[in-house]
XYZ file of C-alpha atoms in Angstrom:
690
model
C -34.629 4.501 -17.379
C -32.940 6.817 -14.656
C -30.474 9.407 -14.786
C -28.111 6.296 -14.300
C -28.979 4.150 -17.031
C -30.005 4.986 -20.315
C -30.730 3.372 -23.542
C -30.115 5.074 -27.025
C -30.196 3.233 -30.537
C -27.897 3.303 -33.356
C -30.217 1.516 -35.851
C -30.867 -2.285 -35.063
C -28.138 -1.815 -32.068
C -29.168 -0.565 -28.782
C -26.397 1.364 -26.418
C -26.877 0.700 -22.910
C -24.996 3.788 -20.860
C -24.343 3.722 -17.358
C -23.750 7.275 -15.639
C -23.013 6.922 -12.333
C -19.957 9.196 -10.962
C -17.165 9.149 -9.938
C -16.317 5.640 -11.251
C -19.605 4.261 -12.360
C -19.784 2.016 -8.959
C -22.490 -0.863 -9.352
C -24.755 0.650 -6.685
C -28.360 -0.326 -6.122
C -29.513 2.305 -7.841
C -27.716 1.522 -10.918
C -28.246 -2.409 -10.481
C -32.331 -2.194 -10.600
C -32.520 0.159 -13.634
C -29.786 -1.944 -15.466
C -31.772 -4.991 -14.574
C -34.711 -3.710 -16.224
C -32.981 -2.522 -19.363
C -31.617 -6.170 -19.910
C -35.256 -7.375 -19.741
C -36.625 -4.728 -21.714
C -34.196 -5.225 -24.645
C -34.150 -9.148 -24.377
C -38.421 -8.827 -25.455
C -37.692 -6.302 -28.061
C -37.796 -8.059 -31.181
C -36.363 -4.687 -32.826
C -32.793 -4.805 -30.973
C -30.461 -7.277 -32.606
C -27.626 -6.731 -30.336
C -26.582 -4.516 -27.227
C -23.602 -2.423 -26.184
C -22.804 -1.848 -22.609
C -20.924 1.401 -22.094
C -20.061 3.754 -19.513
C -19.914 7.516 -19.258
C -17.407 9.556 -17.850
C -13.611 8.667 -17.394
C -14.044 5.011 -16.698
C -15.874 1.752 -17.575
C -17.433 0.255 -13.839
C -14.740 0.647 -11.535
C -16.278 -1.978 -9.284
C -18.930 -2.495 -6.435
C -20.178 0.191 -4.114
C -17.931 -0.797 -1.370
C -20.240 1.362 1.315
C -22.737 -1.702 0.880
C -20.420 -4.310 1.802
C -21.552 -6.242 5.024
C -25.153 -4.873 4.813
C -28.236 -6.707 3.309
C -27.691 -6.511 -0.304
C -30.559 -5.212 -2.337
C -31.937 -7.149 -5.142
C -31.075 -7.460 -7.871
C -27.381 -8.343 -6.822
C -24.778 -8.620 -9.083
C -25.020 -11.957 -9.899
C -28.800 -11.446 -10.612
C -27.371 -8.820 -13.403
C -24.958 -11.184 -14.811
C -27.149 -14.417 -14.793
C -30.003 -11.771 -16.921
C -27.217 -10.976 -19.132
C -26.334 -14.378 -20.065
C -29.780 -15.100 -20.884
C -30.043 -12.828 -23.824
C -30.175 -14.138 -27.224
C -28.799 -11.871 -29.179
C -24.702 -10.522 -29.040
C -23.839 -8.764 -25.956
C -20.779 -6.632 -26.398
C -18.937 -4.581 -23.500
C -17.239 -1.156 -24.409
C -14.452 -0.603 -21.877
C -12.337 2.542 -21.538
C -10.192 3.545 -18.412
C -10.897 0.906 -15.790
C -13.248 -2.585 -15.654
C -12.413 -3.711 -11.964
C -13.872 -6.125 -9.679
C -17.629 -6.114 -10.265
C -17.341 -4.100 -13.310
C -15.080 -6.716 -15.100
C -17.765 -9.329 -13.644
C -20.367 -7.874 -15.387
C -18.365 -7.688 -18.814
C -17.608 -11.299 -18.662
C -21.668 -11.568 -18.429
C -21.291 -10.328 -21.951
C -20.602 -12.360 -25.034
C -17.664 -10.186 -26.270
C -15.619 -7.308 -24.602
C -13.977 -4.526 -26.678
C -11.848 -2.099 -25.119
C -9.735 1.257 -25.989
C -5.839 0.987 -25.819
C -5.625 2.526 -22.497
C -7.845 0.507 -20.446
C -6.808 -1.477 -17.409
C -8.991 -4.758 -16.428
C -8.398 -6.851 -13.270
C -10.349 -8.180 -10.187
C -8.679 -6.415 -7.482
C -11.019 -7.867 -4.545
C -8.168 -9.459 -2.884
C -7.237 -6.226 -1.577
C -10.121 -5.693 0.215
C -9.569 -8.902 2.082
C -12.277 -11.067 -0.118
C -12.381 -12.845 -3.211
C -14.380 -12.078 -6.285
C -18.008 -12.544 -6.117
C -19.702 -12.279 -9.146
C -18.248 -15.201 -10.535
C -15.034 -13.769 -11.325
C -13.046 -16.763 -10.244
C -15.074 -19.185 -12.326
C -15.285 -17.228 -15.595
C -12.267 -15.383 -16.122
C -9.998 -18.768 -15.881
C -12.292 -19.960 -19.084
C -11.211 -16.957 -20.807
C -7.438 -16.669 -20.017
C -6.378 -20.194 -18.613
C -6.273 -21.069 -15.200
C -2.619 -19.815 -14.574
C -3.316 -16.071 -16.100
C -6.359 -16.453 -14.024
C -4.787 -17.280 -10.960
C -1.944 -14.613 -11.150
C -4.453 -11.972 -11.619
C -6.710 -12.995 -8.978
C -4.069 -13.422 -6.429
C -2.016 -10.359 -6.985
C -5.478 -8.092 -7.741
C -2.917 -6.075 -10.278
C -4.868 -5.081 -13.345
C -3.825 -5.686 -16.926
C -3.524 -3.230 -19.964
C -5.659 -3.875 -23.099
C -2.861 -5.199 -25.006
C -2.002 -8.114 -22.592
C -6.079 -8.705 -22.095
C -6.656 -9.038 -26.262
C -3.343 -11.460 -26.126
C -4.623 -13.608 -23.215
C -8.497 -13.937 -24.722
C -9.826 -11.926 -22.176
C -10.975 -9.062 -24.689
C -11.845 -9.432 -28.602
C -10.868 -6.386 -29.770
C -8.753 -3.148 -29.187
C -10.447 -0.277 -30.555
C -8.582 2.935 -32.132
C -11.098 5.957 -31.970
C -14.294 6.252 -30.811
C -14.844 3.088 -28.898
C -18.706 3.370 -28.655
C -19.297 3.966 -32.164
C -16.532 1.226 -33.269
C -18.103 -1.459 -30.586
C -21.656 -0.628 -32.259
C -19.635 -1.746 -35.469
C -18.509 -4.919 -33.715
C -21.770 -5.876 -32.674
C -23.397 -5.353 -36.156
C -20.532 -7.387 -37.510
C -21.626 -10.278 -34.859
C -25.018 -9.896 -35.838
C -23.967 -10.340 -39.809
C -22.013 -13.054 -39.127
C -24.864 -15.350 -37.212
C -24.229 -17.991 -35.508
C -24.494 -19.635 -32.088
C -23.766 -17.035 -29.119
C -21.855 -18.831 -26.220
C -21.554 -17.725 -22.619
C -18.448 -17.450 -21.003
C -19.624 -19.580 -18.589
C -19.984 -22.347 -20.950
C -16.620 -22.117 -22.857
C -14.227 -24.702 -21.337
C -11.723 -25.208 -23.773
C -8.903 -23.708 -21.547
C -9.564 -25.176 -18.543
C -9.371 -28.909 -19.994
C -6.468 -30.736 -19.176
C -4.970 -28.158 -16.529
C -1.452 -29.434 -15.529
C -2.959 -29.577 -11.527
C 0.875 -30.202 -10.190
C 1.763 -26.958 -11.972
C -1.194 -25.215 -10.968
C -0.694 -26.197 -7.239
C 2.901 -25.156 -7.300
C 2.396 -21.618 -8.838
C -0.407 -21.473 -5.875
C 2.060 -22.369 -3.115
C 4.523 -19.399 -4.415
C 1.594 -17.098 -4.346
C 0.667 -18.042 -0.832
C 4.257 -17.670 0.707
C 3.569 -14.299 -0.405
C 0.411 -13.791 1.364
C 2.237 -13.694 4.860
C -0.816 -14.975 6.866
C -3.573 -13.459 4.758
C -7.139 -15.505 4.194
C -8.222 -13.968 0.879
C -5.371 -14.844 -1.352
C -5.562 -18.620 -0.410
C -8.968 -18.374 -0.853
C -8.941 -17.050 -4.451
C -6.267 -19.988 -5.508
C -8.936 -22.487 -4.228
C -11.471 -20.856 -5.987
C -9.863 -20.670 -9.068
C -8.752 -24.256 -8.777
C -12.701 -25.128 -8.285
C -13.038 -23.564 -11.383
C -10.712 -26.330 -13.118
C -12.231 -29.173 -11.008
C -15.613 -28.440 -10.303
C -18.725 -27.974 -12.587
C -19.458 -24.472 -12.991
C -22.449 -24.097 -10.695
C -20.687 -26.235 -7.997
C -17.691 -23.856 -8.082
C -19.701 -20.482 -8.280
C -21.711 -21.902 -5.174
C -18.535 -22.303 -3.466
C -17.126 -18.889 -4.503
C -20.392 -17.639 -2.595
C -19.478 -19.392 0.510
C -15.603 -18.148 0.577
C -16.893 -14.674 0.151
C -19.813 -14.813 2.672
C -17.162 -16.196 5.059
C -14.361 -13.668 4.487
C -16.231 -10.466 4.151
C -17.176 -10.584 7.848
C -13.592 -11.464 8.924
C -11.665 -9.282 10.938
C -8.776 -9.032 7.956
C -11.613 -8.182 5.367
C -12.911 -5.506 7.889
C -9.117 -4.292 8.079
C -8.242 -4.313 4.499
C -11.470 -2.047 4.028
C -10.526 0.118 6.544
C -7.442 0.805 5.083
C -9.078 1.487 1.777
C -11.261 4.276 3.324
C -8.334 5.378 5.454
C -6.260 6.490 2.254
C -8.810 8.431 0.582
C -9.347 10.108 4.068
C -5.868 11.172 4.331
C -6.138 13.289 1.427
C -8.722 15.430 3.522
C -6.400 17.716 4.988
C -7.804 20.175 7.553
C -7.144 23.853 6.134
C -6.710 22.642 2.582
C -10.177 23.079 0.642
C -10.645 21.795 -2.686
C -10.593 25.454 -3.687
C -6.884 25.360 -3.019
C -5.035 24.678 -5.974
C -1.633 22.675 -6.338
C 1.112 24.682 -7.646
C 2.827 23.306 -10.981
C 5.895 20.732 -10.651
C 7.258 20.671 -14.080
C 11.318 19.945 -12.675
C 12.403 18.818 -9.303
C 15.873 19.195 -7.931
C 17.558 16.665 -5.282
C 20.341 17.107 -3.432
C 22.379 14.353 -2.475
C 22.712 11.191 -4.910
C 23.384 8.572 -2.164
C 20.678 5.579 -1.553
C 18.050 8.192 -0.132
C 18.909 10.958 -3.016
C 19.186 8.339 -5.697
C 15.783 6.586 -4.510
C 14.016 10.048 -4.342
C 15.527 11.051 -7.872
C 14.209 7.652 -9.450
C 10.535 8.119 -7.868
C 10.069 11.240 -9.530
C 11.646 10.326 -12.807
C 9.419 7.148 -12.815
C 6.437 9.500 -12.439
C 7.223 11.028 -15.461
C 8.760 14.338 -13.637
C 12.374 15.193 -14.970
C 15.213 15.731 -12.271
C 18.049 17.755 -11.654
C 20.413 15.856 -9.413
C 23.229 17.838 -7.016
C 25.976 16.433 -5.587
C 29.380 17.997 -4.101
C 31.771 16.249 -6.422
C 31.376 14.652 -10.167
C 32.911 11.310 -8.562
C 29.655 11.438 -6.164
C 27.495 12.175 -9.143
C 28.983 9.470 -10.981
C 28.649 6.826 -8.300
C 24.901 7.870 -7.611
C 24.231 7.482 -11.495
C 25.683 4.260 -11.461
C 23.490 2.832 -8.607
C 20.331 4.311 -10.362
C 21.520 2.341 -13.465
C 22.054 -0.647 -11.710
C 18.577 -0.077 -10.167
C 17.079 0.020 -13.616
C 19.189 -2.766 -15.142
C 17.551 -4.835 -12.389
C 14.251 -3.822 -13.569
C 14.918 -4.912 -17.041
C 16.521 -7.943 -16.115
C 13.143 -9.012 -14.333
C 10.939 -8.040 -17.242
C 9.241 -4.819 -15.241
C 10.951 -2.302 -17.542
C 12.114 -2.486 -21.233
C 15.743 -1.331 -22.366
C 14.090 1.494 -24.198
C 11.840 2.680 -21.032
C 15.230 2.428 -19.018
C 17.349 4.784 -21.703
C 14.419 7.257 -21.383
C 14.078 7.479 -17.687
C 17.932 7.933 -17.340
C 17.455 10.577 -20.022
C 15.505 12.684 -17.516
C 18.266 12.967 -14.834
C 20.169 16.190 -15.402
C 23.358 16.210 -12.719
C 25.347 19.591 -11.340
C 27.797 20.249 -8.856
C 26.553 23.940 -9.018
C 23.588 25.185 -6.875
C 22.293 27.778 -9.362
C 21.396 25.050 -11.621
C 18.442 24.285 -9.559
C 16.855 27.619 -10.461
C 14.367 26.456 -12.680
C 13.276 23.803 -10.033
C 9.828 23.911 -9.061
C 10.537 21.959 -6.282
C 13.703 21.110 -4.390
C 14.343 18.512 -1.739
C 17.477 18.207 0.105
C 18.750 14.235 1.346
C 21.473 14.946 3.021
C 23.185 14.184 6.280
C 20.936 14.054 9.232
C 22.577 16.781 11.199
C 20.793 20.259 12.077
C 23.645 22.539 10.889
C 24.331 20.947 7.818
C 20.515 21.118 6.934
C 20.654 24.774 7.643
C 23.864 25.289 5.251
C 22.182 23.435 2.249
C 19.199 25.528 2.571
C 21.087 28.765 2.556
C 22.620 27.639 -0.617
C 19.053 26.729 -2.333
C 17.316 29.739 -0.683
C 19.743 31.990 -2.666
C 19.106 30.575 -6.203
C 15.414 29.071 -5.731
C 13.078 31.009 -7.803
C 10.135 32.570 -6.268
C 7.318 30.425 -5.554
C 9.564 27.429 -5.657
C 8.829 24.848 -2.821
C 11.616 23.671 -0.717
C 11.444 20.200 1.197
C 13.785 18.344 3.565
C 13.370 14.730 4.077
C 14.336 14.563 7.473
C 13.254 11.726 9.689
C 13.612 13.121 12.774
C 14.890 16.999 13.033
C 12.676 20.043 13.810
C 11.106 21.083 10.505
C 9.943 24.671 11.670
C 13.711 25.343 12.782
C 14.975 24.081 9.165
C 12.462 26.661 7.571
C 13.033 29.345 10.150
C 16.738 29.261 8.139
C 15.300 30.283 5.146
C 13.518 33.352 3.888
C 10.651 31.590 2.692
C 8.960 29.616 5.259
C 5.389 29.253 3.786
C 7.211 27.470 0.815
C 8.808 24.951 3.321
C 7.832 21.632 4.391
C 9.072 18.144 5.052
C 8.964 15.344 2.614
C 9.689 12.207 4.634
C 10.589 9.332 2.131
C 11.314 5.756 3.244
C 14.003 3.847 1.934
C 14.543 2.685 -0.865
C 12.551 5.613 -1.986
C 11.986 4.512 -5.652
C 9.814 1.454 -3.809
C 8.546 2.011 -0.607
C 4.853 3.505 -0.721
C 4.840 5.933 2.103
C 5.123 9.582 1.932
C 5.300 11.661 5.121
C 4.623 15.024 4.499
C 5.606 17.333 7.204
C 3.275 20.518 7.642
C 5.425 23.572 9.154
C 3.993 26.265 11.457
C 3.812 28.709 8.299
C 3.947 25.898 5.255
C 0.941 27.091 2.738
C -2.031 25.538 2.188
C -1.271 25.148 -1.582
C 2.232 24.105 -0.799
C 0.703 21.256 0.875
C -2.130 20.785 -1.880
C 1.116 20.692 -4.246
C 2.916 17.853 -1.884
C -0.292 15.895 -2.050
C -1.088 15.687 -5.691
C 2.789 15.077 -6.435
C 3.127 12.314 -4.236
C -0.246 10.630 -5.744
C 1.720 11.414 -9.301
C 4.704 9.451 -8.037
C 2.738 6.454 -6.985
C 3.130 7.339 -3.067
C 0.823 7.288 -0.524
C 0.816 10.707 0.768
C -0.419 11.672 4.711
C -0.030 14.939 6.174
C 1.401 14.808 9.999
C 2.965 17.668 12.186
C 6.124 18.603 13.588
C 7.691 16.525 16.514
C 10.556 14.434 16.942
C 10.111 11.753 14.351
C 6.898 12.728 13.415
C 4.344 9.690 13.432
C 6.195 6.561 12.375
C 9.302 7.409 13.740
C 8.054 8.604 17.137
C 6.108 5.209 17.594
C 8.928 3.071 16.188
C 10.957 4.500 19.341
C 8.116 3.619 21.579
C 7.736 0.223 20.211
C 11.594 -0.214 21.032
C 11.513 1.472 24.303
C 11.418 -1.957 26.225
C 13.298 -3.798 23.550
C 16.598 -4.440 25.616
C 14.996 -5.017 29.105
C 13.449 -7.963 27.283
C 16.788 -9.364 26.244
C 18.141 -8.594 29.579
C 15.038 -10.054 31.562
C 15.391 -13.685 29.189
C 14.150 -13.134 25.962
C 16.446 -13.974 23.161
C 16.544 -11.998 20.035
C 15.570 -14.519 17.820
C 12.547 -15.402 19.724
C 11.775 -11.746 19.804
C 11.874 -11.783 16.080
C 10.258 -14.766 15.713
C 7.117 -13.161 17.808
C 6.805 -10.584 15.610
C 7.067 -12.588 12.415
C 4.125 -14.736 13.851
C 2.014 -11.420 14.121
C 2.664 -10.860 10.288
C 5.374 -8.139 10.338
C 7.954 -8.815 7.641
C 10.653 -9.370 9.817
C 11.558 -8.823 13.300
C 13.121 -5.744 15.038
C 16.604 -7.106 15.269
C 16.565 -8.411 11.745
C 15.920 -4.530 11.013
C 18.433 -3.413 13.143
C 20.903 -5.626 11.134
C 19.510 -4.555 7.751
C 19.661 -0.843 8.625
C 22.802 -0.757 10.311
C 23.217 -0.649 13.984
C 26.039 2.266 13.323
C 23.024 4.824 12.353
C 21.308 4.457 15.710
C 24.505 4.602 17.887
C 25.584 7.555 15.968
C 22.281 9.466 16.610
C 22.209 8.308 20.405
C 25.875 9.595 20.821
C 24.781 13.104 19.147
C 21.779 13.135 21.498
C 23.560 11.833 24.928
C 21.727 8.864 25.251
C 22.821 5.138 25.450
C 21.698 1.687 25.022
C 23.063 -1.150 26.682
C 23.597 -3.930 24.077
C 23.285 -1.972 20.910
C 26.480 0.402 21.930
C 28.308 -2.709 23.423
C 27.755 -4.577 19.597
C 29.032 -1.284 17.770
C 31.864 -0.963 19.964
C 33.058 -4.577 18.421
C 32.549 -3.062 15.178
C 29.225 -5.460 14.725
C 26.999 -3.240 12.459
C 24.931 -5.435 10.923
C 24.807 -7.272 7.534
C 27.446 -4.825 6.094
C 30.165 -6.072 8.458
C 28.866 -9.819 8.531
C 27.601 -9.647 12.110
C 25.566 -7.648 14.249
C 22.630 -8.838 16.430
C 23.071 -11.992 14.598
C 26.024 -13.659 11.956
C 25.707 -13.393 8.276
C 27.900 -16.079 6.289
C 29.775 -15.112 3.147
C 27.708 -12.275 2.142
C 24.508 -14.201 2.885
C 21.337 -12.195 4.237
C 20.487 -14.878 6.316
C 20.634 -14.306 10.155
C 22.489 -16.994 12.143
C 21.965 -16.494 16.240
C 25.337 -15.917 17.587
C 26.339 -17.218 20.854
C 29.028 -14.352 21.423
C 25.983 -11.981 21.460
C 23.781 -14.237 23.861
C 26.899 -14.579 26.240
C 26.992 -10.327 25.793
C 23.563 -10.271 26.784
C 23.769 -12.863 29.989
C 27.132 -10.577 30.822
C 25.151 -7.162 30.941
C 22.200 -8.744 32.791
C 24.605 -10.266 35.525
C 26.779 -6.823 35.940
C 23.025 -5.446 36.996
C 21.520 -7.749 39.173
C 18.918 -8.973 36.719
C 17.447 -12.374 37.125
C 16.896 -13.592 33.958
C 13.463 -16.050 33.578
C 11.243 -16.917 30.653
C 9.338 -14.422 28.888
C 6.041 -15.494 27.051
C 5.205 -14.419 23.251
C 2.165 -12.308 24.877
C 4.710 -10.447 27.044
C 6.836 -9.447 24.361
C 3.542 -8.133 22.355
C 2.228 -6.172 25.390
C 5.792 -4.540 25.948
C 6.197 -3.815 22.317
C 3.183 -3.181 20.648
C 0.990 -1.597 23.575
C 3.564 1.152 24.063
C 3.584 1.961 20.444
C -0.612 2.103 20.621
C -0.049 4.640 23.574
C 2.302 6.624 21.895
C -0.362 7.028 18.750
C -2.703 8.068 21.308
C -0.467 10.928 22.530
C 0.038 11.796 18.783
C -3.665 12.300 18.185
C -4.075 14.244 21.472
C -1.379 16.616 20.240
C -2.828 17.060 16.817
C 0.328 15.636 15.278
C -1.871 13.369 13.284
C -5.352 14.525 12.282
C -6.889 11.098 12.739
C -6.362 7.591 13.953
C -6.639 5.884 10.350
C -3.782 8.063 9.252
C -1.769 6.682 11.679
C -2.695 3.420 10.245
C -1.893 4.379 6.499
C 1.927 5.463 7.926
C 2.514 2.095 9.539
C 1.096 -0.379 7.152
C 2.760 1.443 4.200
C 5.869 2.563 5.742
C 6.782 -0.062 8.479
C 5.437 -3.483 7.470
C 2.632 -3.448 10.038
C 0.131 -6.305 8.769
C -2.254 -5.470 6.183
C -4.659 -8.089 7.237
C -4.715 -6.286 11.058
C -5.516 -3.070 9.573
C -2.865 -0.454 11.203
C -1.910 -0.431 14.865
C -4.718 1.875 15.834
C -7.458 -0.297 13.938
C -5.821 -3.443 15.610
C -6.106 -1.905 18.941
C -9.817 -1.816 18.610
C -9.350 -5.577 17.817
C -7.119 -6.533 20.305
C -9.313 -4.661 22.784
C -8.252 -1.095 24.101
C -9.511 -1.597 27.498
C -7.138 -4.653 27.864
C -4.114 -2.414 26.651
C -5.088 0.016 29.103
C -5.102 -2.364 32.018
C -1.761 -4.246 30.886
C 0.224 -0.898 30.229
C -0.886 0.264 33.868
C 0.397 -2.965 35.007
C 3.865 -2.801 33.142
C 3.993 0.990 34.407
C 3.500 -0.020 38.083
C 6.208 -2.415 37.482
C 8.985 -0.462 36.127
C 7.970 3.290 36.012
C 8.705 3.913 32.513
C 6.307 6.743 30.826
C 5.978 4.635 27.728
C 3.765 2.827 29.659
C 1.177 5.206 31.310
C -1.714 5.479 29.393
C -2.760 8.640 27.900
C -5.663 10.397 28.458
C -7.262 9.596 25.018
C -6.297 6.051 25.338
C -8.424 5.747 28.290
C -11.044 7.593 26.445
C -11.065 5.143 23.669
C -11.290 1.993 25.944
C -14.349 3.433 26.813
C -16.108 3.181 23.314
C -13.672 0.239 22.463
C -12.329 2.293 19.266
C -10.271 5.701 18.453
C -12.746 8.248 17.020
C -11.564 10.670 14.546
C -13.419 13.272 16.521
C -11.556 12.542 19.958
């Protein structure tokens, strides 16, 4: 054997151990010796049973994703599993850490599976735009039933050992030494004797399935897919497992994965997989830079944003001191936090005991001095420079040496705020997205003097609280909001020239956005943008007119749309259309028919162009960082891989040509192609080295 696969003996039990750090991926250099090991042990008459285990921190966490899209070297995973299923002596998978994707599929090739109490098991391939390719869609239903398999495979969400035992995925939860107990389990199965039944031959859980109920469940899951192909294929493949003979369903699974793996959607989702890992690599922050300890966090402001930020830290196991100006404001904030946790309890995602434990992790105060023991202090107050500076003056006076100070600003100059403190090296921006306890993105804004270990700490803490952290530079709006402004630059002109709000929103929905820009305006509140425009001396012809009429969106029952009796369903409003047409007449604009293609060109293309400018200025380290920001913070369709990746699919040269057309037509600098965009057009993609 090789270092990647070794065989040991405990009497008549053979222990095959995979050791392929960091996650024991099923690379070719693992598959080849593993295949040979199974053959050798099958022929060895002194071996009564086989235990398959893994070294390190986890069982097999999946296939080697770097091999995707390339000719697969033999033996493939399917060959390994088929070989394993021919062994006529008990085989036991001993699972710790995670058994994911190909790792779980290999375990399904064993007669039995045991796991430690902390193990997680799942088939997350759907998140890469594909379906399980090693028989997972046809073997898993035979252990857990069609409905459970459908929800696991279409969601891609792993389940814990307790759930796995209850559903039949594993045969025992092990306390104590996993491998020793797995050996004892195998020895017991040898002693029991009897025939061994491969998972592929177990049919009791897929007999008499209520197909109408199954199809209804699949349809509900399909609604959440929002245009993604892989979840639909997953559902069909599980259905095949129920309605077709094993070999036929197995062959169909291979057809699905062969088609999906070469699709743009899968390429996009694999791009995002690697992009998220690349985002953790920050220039100037080497592996030798150690993060600071963060044992308690202070959050200033218990409103919607501050409360959500506080919840995110408590949910991640870090206690919080929550500060407000009055006890009344604190009680309002805690009441909203309690309400949010109660909703989780009602949905079954949180127990009452867990809710009580989390609420106990909040301390409240109206005195800045009580922040003195916090390792990280975040302000989430009104978006105004003078207010921010006043708050940080108070924080600076009480924070202990080495405490990290962070602003949650969406737009303001982080360097200017940092300069108002005596410790700019300990200062940075932590831009959370609302609701902060739900949204995954965390823009970490690197100030001119932010110390490397402060960035390392922000990255580590961000991951601990289940965020996707991306380091960005200082500019107005950073990455996300700056590009959002570019996307909306021509939005009102489109309305004035002939498009309707509902038409534009439909074009966005058809593209794959969760909602259109005008629905988003109404959800967020038109008054927020109005207040910002008044503070900066800017105007918006239509949005300002709506605000002057008290139309602030959903909270007032009318904005761009009407909302009846507290409903969140937007209804087109003839009064708004009349307002738009009136404003067009005042400006001598002749309205015309505007196509979906034009709407995309005048909204998405300027956004891509702004992204190129952000790269030119070094605000983002790489194009893939921008994609991570937009997918996780702004709802850019996952199946399109983020705006910069999608630009390559759309054709960057086409984008440049159309931007030049619109720039010649209206002279708006948002449409003037940046030098980097033109350079990217020459090679058909954005280079992270550009």
